[in-house]
Tab-separated table of C-alpha atoms and ligand atoms in Angstrom:
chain	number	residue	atom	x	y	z
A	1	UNK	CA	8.950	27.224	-0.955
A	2	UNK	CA	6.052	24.763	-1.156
A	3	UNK	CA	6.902	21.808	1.302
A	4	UNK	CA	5.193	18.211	0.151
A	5	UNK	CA	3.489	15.181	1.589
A	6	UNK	CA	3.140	12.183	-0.084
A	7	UNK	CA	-0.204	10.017	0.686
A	8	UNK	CA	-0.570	6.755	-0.264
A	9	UNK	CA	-4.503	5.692	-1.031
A	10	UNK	CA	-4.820	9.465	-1.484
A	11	UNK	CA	-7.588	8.977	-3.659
A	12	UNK	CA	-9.710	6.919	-1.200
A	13	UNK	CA	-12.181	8.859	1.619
A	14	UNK	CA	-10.081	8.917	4.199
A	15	UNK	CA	-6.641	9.645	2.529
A	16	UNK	CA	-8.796	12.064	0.353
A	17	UNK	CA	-9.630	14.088	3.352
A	18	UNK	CA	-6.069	14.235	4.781
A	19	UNK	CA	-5.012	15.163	1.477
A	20	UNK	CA	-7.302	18.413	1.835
A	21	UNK	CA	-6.627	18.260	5.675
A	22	UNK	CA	-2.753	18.301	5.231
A	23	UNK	CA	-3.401	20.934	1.311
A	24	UNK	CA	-5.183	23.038	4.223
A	25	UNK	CA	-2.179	22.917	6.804
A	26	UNK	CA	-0.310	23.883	3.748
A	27	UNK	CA	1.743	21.105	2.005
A	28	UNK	CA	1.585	20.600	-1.493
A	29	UNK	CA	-0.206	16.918	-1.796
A	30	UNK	CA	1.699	14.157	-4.054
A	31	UNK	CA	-1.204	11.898	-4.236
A	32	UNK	CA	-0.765	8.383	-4.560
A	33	UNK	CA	-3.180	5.875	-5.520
A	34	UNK	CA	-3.423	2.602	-7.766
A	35	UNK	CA	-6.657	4.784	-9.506
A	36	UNK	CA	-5.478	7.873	-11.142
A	37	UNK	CA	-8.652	8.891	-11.866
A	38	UNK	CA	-9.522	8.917	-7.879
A	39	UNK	CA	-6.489	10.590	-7.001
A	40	UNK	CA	-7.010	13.242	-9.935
A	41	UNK	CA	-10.760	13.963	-8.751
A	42	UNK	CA	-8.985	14.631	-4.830
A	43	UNK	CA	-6.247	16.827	-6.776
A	44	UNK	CA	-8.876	18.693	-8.706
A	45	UNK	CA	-10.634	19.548	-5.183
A	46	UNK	CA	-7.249	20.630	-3.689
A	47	UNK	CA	-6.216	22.857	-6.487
A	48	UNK	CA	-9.714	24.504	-6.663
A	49	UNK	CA	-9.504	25.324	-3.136
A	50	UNK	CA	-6.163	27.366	-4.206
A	51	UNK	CA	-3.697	24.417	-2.832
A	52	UNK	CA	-1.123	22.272	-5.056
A	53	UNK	CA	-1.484	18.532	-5.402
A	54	UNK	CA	-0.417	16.259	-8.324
A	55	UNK	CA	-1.911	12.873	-8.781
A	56	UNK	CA	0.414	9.669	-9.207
A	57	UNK	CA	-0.913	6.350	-9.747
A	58	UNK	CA	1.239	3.379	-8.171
A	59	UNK	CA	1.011	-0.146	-6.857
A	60	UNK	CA	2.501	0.914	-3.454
A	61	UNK	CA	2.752	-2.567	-2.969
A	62	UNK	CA	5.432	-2.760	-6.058
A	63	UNK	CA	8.966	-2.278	-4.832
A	64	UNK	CA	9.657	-0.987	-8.560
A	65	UNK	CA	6.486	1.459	-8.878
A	66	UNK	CA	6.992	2.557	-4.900
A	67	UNK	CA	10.883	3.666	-6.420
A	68	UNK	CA	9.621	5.369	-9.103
A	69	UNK	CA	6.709	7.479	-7.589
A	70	UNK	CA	9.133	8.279	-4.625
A	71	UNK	CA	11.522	9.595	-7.334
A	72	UNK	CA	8.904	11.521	-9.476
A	73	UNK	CA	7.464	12.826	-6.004
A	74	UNK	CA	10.880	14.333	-4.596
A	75	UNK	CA	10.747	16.211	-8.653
A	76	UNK	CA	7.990	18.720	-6.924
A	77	UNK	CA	10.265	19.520	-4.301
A	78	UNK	CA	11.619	18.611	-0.575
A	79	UNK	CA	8.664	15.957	1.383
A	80	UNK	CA	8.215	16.271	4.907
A	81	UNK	CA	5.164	14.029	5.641
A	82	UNK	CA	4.642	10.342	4.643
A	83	UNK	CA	1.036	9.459	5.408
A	84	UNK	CA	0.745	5.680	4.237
A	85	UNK	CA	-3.164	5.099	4.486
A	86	UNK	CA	-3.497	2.220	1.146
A	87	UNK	CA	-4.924	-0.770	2.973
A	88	UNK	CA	-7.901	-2.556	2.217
A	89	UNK	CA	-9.693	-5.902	4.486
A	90	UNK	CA	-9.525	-8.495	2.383
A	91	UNK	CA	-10.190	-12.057	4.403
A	92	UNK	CA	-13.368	-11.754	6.746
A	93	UNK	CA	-12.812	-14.812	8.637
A	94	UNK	CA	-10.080	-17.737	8.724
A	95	UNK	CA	-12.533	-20.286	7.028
A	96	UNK	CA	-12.152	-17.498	3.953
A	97	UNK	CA	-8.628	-16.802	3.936
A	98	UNK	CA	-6.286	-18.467	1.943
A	99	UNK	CA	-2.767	-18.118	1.232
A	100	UNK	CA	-3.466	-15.739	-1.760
A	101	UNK	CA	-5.640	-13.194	0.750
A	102	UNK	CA	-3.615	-13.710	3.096
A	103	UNK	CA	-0.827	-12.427	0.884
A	104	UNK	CA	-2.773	-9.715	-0.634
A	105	UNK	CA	-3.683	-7.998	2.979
A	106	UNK	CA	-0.199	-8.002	4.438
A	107	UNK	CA	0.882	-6.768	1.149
A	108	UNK	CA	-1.267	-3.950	0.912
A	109	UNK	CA	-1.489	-2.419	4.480
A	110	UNK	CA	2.077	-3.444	5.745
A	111	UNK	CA	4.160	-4.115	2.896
A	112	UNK	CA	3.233	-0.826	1.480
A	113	UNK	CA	4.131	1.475	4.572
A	114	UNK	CA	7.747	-0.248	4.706
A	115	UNK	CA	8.564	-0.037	1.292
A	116	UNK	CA	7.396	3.828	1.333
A	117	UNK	CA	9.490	4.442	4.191
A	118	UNK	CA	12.187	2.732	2.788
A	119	UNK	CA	12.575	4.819	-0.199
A	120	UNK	CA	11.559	8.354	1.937
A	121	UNK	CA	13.699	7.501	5.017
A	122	UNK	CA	16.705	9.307	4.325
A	123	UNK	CA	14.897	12.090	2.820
A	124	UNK	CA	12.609	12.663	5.727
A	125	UNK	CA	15.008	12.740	8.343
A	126	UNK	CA	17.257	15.251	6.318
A	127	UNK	CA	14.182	17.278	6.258
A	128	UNK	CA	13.145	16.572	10.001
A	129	UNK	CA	9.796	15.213	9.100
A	130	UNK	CA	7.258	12.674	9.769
A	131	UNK	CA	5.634	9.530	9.014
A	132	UNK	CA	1.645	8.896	10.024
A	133	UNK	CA	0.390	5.607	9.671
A	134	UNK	CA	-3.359	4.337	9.160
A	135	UNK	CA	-3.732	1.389	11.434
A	136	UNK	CA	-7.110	0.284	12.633
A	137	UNK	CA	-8.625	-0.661	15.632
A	138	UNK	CA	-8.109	-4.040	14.375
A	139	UNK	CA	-4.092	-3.641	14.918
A	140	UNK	CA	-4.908	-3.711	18.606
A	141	UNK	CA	-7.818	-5.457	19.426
A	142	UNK	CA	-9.743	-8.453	17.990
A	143	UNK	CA	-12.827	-7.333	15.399
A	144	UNK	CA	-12.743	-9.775	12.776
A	145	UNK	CA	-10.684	-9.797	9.350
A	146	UNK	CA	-7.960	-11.632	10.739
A	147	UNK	CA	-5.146	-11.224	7.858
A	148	UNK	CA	-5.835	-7.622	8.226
A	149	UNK	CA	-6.010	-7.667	11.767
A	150	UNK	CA	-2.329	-9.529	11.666
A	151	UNK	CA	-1.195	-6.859	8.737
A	152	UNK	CA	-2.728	-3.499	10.963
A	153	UNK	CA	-1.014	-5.112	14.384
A	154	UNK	CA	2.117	-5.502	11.915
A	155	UNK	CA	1.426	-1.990	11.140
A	156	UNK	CA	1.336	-0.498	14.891
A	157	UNK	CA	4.719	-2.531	15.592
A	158	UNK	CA	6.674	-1.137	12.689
A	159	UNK	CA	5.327	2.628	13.611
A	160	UNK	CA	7.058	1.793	17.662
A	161	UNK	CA	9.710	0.031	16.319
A	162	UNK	CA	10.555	3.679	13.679
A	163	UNK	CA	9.820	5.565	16.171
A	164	UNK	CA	12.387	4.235	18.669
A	165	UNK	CA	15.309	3.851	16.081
A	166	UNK	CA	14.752	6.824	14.255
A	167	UNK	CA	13.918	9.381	17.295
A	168	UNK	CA	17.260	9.781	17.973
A	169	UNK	CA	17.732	11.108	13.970
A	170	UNK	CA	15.045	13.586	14.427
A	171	UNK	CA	12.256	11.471	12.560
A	172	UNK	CA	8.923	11.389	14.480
A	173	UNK	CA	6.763	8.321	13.240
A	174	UNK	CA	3.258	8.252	14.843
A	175	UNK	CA	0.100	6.135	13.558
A	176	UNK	CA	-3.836	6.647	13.213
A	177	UNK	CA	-6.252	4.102	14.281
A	178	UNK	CA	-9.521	4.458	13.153
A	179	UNK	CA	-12.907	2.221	14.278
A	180	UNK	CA	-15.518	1.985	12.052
A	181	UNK	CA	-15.350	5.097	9.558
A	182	UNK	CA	-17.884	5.397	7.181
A	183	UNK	CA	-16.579	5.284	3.629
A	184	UNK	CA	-17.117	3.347	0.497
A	185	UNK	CA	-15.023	0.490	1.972
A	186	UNK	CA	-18.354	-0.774	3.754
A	187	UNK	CA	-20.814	-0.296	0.817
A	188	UNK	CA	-20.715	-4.435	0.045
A	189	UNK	CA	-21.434	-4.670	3.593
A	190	UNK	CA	-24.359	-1.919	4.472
A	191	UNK	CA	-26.050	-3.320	0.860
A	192	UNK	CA	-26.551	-6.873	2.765
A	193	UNK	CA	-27.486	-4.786	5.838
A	194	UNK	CA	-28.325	-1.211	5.634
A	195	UNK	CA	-28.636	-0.902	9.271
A	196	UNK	CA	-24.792	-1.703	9.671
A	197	UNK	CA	-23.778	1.301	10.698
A	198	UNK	CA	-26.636	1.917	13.453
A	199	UNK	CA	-25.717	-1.523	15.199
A	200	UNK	CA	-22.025	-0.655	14.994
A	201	UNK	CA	-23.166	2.804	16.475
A	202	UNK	CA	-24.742	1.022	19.222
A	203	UNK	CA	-21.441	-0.989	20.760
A	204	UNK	CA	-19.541	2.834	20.246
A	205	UNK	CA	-19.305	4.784	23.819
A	206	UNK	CA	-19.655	7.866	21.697
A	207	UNK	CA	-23.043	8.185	19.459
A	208	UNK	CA	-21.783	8.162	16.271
A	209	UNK	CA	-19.374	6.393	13.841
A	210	UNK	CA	-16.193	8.666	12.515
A	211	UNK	CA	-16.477	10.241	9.409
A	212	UNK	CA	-12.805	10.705	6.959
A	213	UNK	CA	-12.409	13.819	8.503
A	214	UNK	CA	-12.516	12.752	12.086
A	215	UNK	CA	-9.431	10.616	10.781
A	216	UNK	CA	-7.659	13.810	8.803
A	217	UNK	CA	-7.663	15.791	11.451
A	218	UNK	CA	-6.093	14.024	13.798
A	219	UNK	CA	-3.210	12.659	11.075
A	220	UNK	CA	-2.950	16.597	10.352
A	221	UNK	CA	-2.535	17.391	14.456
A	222	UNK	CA	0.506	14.640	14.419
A	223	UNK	CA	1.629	15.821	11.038
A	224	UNK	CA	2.164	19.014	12.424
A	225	UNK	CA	4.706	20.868	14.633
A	226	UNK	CA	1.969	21.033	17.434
A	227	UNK	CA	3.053	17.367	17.814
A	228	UNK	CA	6.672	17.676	17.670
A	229	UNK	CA	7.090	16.007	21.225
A	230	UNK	CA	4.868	12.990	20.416
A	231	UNK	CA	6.545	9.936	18.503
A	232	UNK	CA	5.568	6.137	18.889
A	233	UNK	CA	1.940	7.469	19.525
A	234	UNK	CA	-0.826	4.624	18.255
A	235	UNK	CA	-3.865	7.970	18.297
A	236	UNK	CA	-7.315	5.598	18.985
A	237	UNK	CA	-9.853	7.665	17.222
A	238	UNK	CA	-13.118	5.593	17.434
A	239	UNK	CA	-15.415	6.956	19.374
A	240	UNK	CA	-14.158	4.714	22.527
A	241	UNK	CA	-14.875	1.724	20.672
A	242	UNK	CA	-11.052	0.182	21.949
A	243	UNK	CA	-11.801	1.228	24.960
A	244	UNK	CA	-14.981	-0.568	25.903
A	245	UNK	CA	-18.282	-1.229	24.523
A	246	UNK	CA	-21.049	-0.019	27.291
A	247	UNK	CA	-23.199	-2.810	26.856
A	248	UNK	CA	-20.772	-5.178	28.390
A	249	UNK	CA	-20.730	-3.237	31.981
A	250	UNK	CA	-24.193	-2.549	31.412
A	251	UNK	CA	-25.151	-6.033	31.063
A	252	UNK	CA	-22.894	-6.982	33.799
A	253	UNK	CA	-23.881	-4.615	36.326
A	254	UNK	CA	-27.671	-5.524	35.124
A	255	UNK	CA	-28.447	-1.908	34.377
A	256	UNK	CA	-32.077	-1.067	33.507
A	257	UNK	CA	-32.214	0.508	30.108
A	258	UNK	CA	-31.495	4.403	30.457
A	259	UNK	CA	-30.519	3.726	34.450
B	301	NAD	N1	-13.220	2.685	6.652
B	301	NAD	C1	-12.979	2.187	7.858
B	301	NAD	O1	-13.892	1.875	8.625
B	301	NAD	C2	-11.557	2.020	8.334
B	301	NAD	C3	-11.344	1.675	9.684
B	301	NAD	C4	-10.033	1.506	10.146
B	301	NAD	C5	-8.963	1.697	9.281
B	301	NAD	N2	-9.205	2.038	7.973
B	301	NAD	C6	-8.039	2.192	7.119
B	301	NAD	O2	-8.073	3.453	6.478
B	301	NAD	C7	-7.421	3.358	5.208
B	301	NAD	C8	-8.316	3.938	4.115
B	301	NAD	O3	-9.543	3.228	4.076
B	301	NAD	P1	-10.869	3.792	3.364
B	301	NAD	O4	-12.009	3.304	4.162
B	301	NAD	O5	-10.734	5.262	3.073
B	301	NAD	O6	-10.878	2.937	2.017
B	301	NAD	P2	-10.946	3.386	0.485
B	301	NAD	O7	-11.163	2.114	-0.274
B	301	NAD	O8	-11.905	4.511	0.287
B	301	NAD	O9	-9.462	3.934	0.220
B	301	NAD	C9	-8.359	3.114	0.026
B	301	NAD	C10	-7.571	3.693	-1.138
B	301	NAD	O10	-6.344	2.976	-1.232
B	301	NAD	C11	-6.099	2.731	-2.597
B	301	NAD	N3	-5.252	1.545	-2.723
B	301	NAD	C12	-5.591	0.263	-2.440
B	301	NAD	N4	-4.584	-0.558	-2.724
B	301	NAD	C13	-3.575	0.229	-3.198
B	301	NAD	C14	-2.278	-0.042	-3.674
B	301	NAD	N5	-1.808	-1.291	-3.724
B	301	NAD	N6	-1.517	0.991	-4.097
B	301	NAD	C15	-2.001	2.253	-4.053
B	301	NAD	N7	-3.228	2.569	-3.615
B	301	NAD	C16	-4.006	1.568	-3.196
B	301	NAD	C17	-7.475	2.502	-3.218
B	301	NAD	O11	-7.450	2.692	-4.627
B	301	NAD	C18	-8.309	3.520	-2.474
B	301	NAD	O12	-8.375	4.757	-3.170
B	301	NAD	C19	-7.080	1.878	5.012
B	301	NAD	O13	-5.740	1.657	5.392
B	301	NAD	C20	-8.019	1.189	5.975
B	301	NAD	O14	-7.515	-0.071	6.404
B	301	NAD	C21	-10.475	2.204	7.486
């Protein structure tokens, strides 16, 4: 019996490679995005690589569509994994963030994962599951988008907070948080500056920025039973970047370039 996960922003490149990540691992894929035809191109990809998905378009940030989706979801059969990766950085600074973006970014990467775990909760812990989060670097560490930055720190709380209460029920709840992962996300961005991603590159400790399946992977590892001892885990992957940028102890140490 096919067990299920349900993605939010499945459609998008990151929750489209843990969809095939997770379709790999073998869980049938419910995937959820506000663009059905996204989510159906991911779900085409899945089946044709011999796994099951089905596409369902929702407004996770829409108590009544969140209810709904859960309920059509459970139809496929018993859900062990809740990856909640909709989000989206809306306000780039405070001088550009008004009430209304303000509103739209805590309602899209926080409100979201509570209402989703609201309406799986019981579910998963009958079925001994788990929940995986997609925070950001920005949940705990300063790096600009400050509404999203309060909504992704929001984010990392909720996942410690689950994670403490619902332990003791059997219900692991872990999150992801990416750097800088190259995806459409950044394609405003890179067309004012196509060397964006080779200046981000150079504050990294590793090389190279992540690509979606950096993230899947590691959502898939704590998804799985290989991590059935880790709960309340905030995974880093970014290359270092929370860590520490080099060219601060370069500069001051007053390295020579290379040295
Ligand atoms: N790309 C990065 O550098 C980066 C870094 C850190 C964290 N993240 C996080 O990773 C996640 C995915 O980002 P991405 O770069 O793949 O972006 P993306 O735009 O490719 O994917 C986001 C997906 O979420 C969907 N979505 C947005 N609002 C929704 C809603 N209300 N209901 C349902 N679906 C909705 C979009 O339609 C889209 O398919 C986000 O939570 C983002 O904050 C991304």
């Amino acid at each position: 019996m096919t067990h299920w996960a349900f993605v939010t922003g499945g459609g998008g490149d990151i929750g489209g490679a843990i969809c095939h990540a997770l379709a790999r691992d073998g869980l049938g894929i419910a995937c959820v995005d506000l663009s059905q035809e996204r989510a159906e191109e991911v779900c085409a990809g899945i089946r044709q690589a011999g796994g099951q998905a089905v596409a369902l378009a929702a407004d996770v940030t829409d108590p009544d569509a969140v209810s709904a989706t859960v309920a059509a979801a459970r139809r496929l059969g018993d859900i062990r994994v809740l990856v909640n990766t909709a989000g989206k950085a809306n306000g780039r600074s405070i001088f550009t963030t008004d009430y209304a973006t303000w509103r739209a970014d805590i309602a899209v990467n926080l409100d979201s994962a509570f209402l989703c775990i609201q309406a799986l909760r019981d579910h998963l812990i009958e079925q001994q599951g788990n929940v995986v989060n997609i925070a950001s670097v920005n949940g705990v560490g300063v790096y600009g988008f400050p509404s999203y930055s309060a909504a992704k720190a929001g984010l990392v709380h909720l996942t410690k907070s689950l994670a403490v209460e619902l332990g003791p029920r059997g219900l692991r709840v872990n999150a992801v948080a990416p750097g800088s992962v190259m995806t459409r996300a950044w394609n405003a961005r890179l067309e004012k500056n196509p060397g964006l991603f080779e200046d981000l590159t150079a504050l990294c400790p590793l090389p190279r920025l992540s690509t979606p399946a950096d993230i899947a992977d590691a959502v898939a590892f704590l998804a799985s039973d290989k991590a059935r001892m880790i709960t309340g885990t905030i995974l880093a992957v970014d290359g270092g970047l929370s860590t520490g940028v080099p060219m601060v102890g370069r500069t001051v140490a007053q390295l020579p370039k290379g040295g």
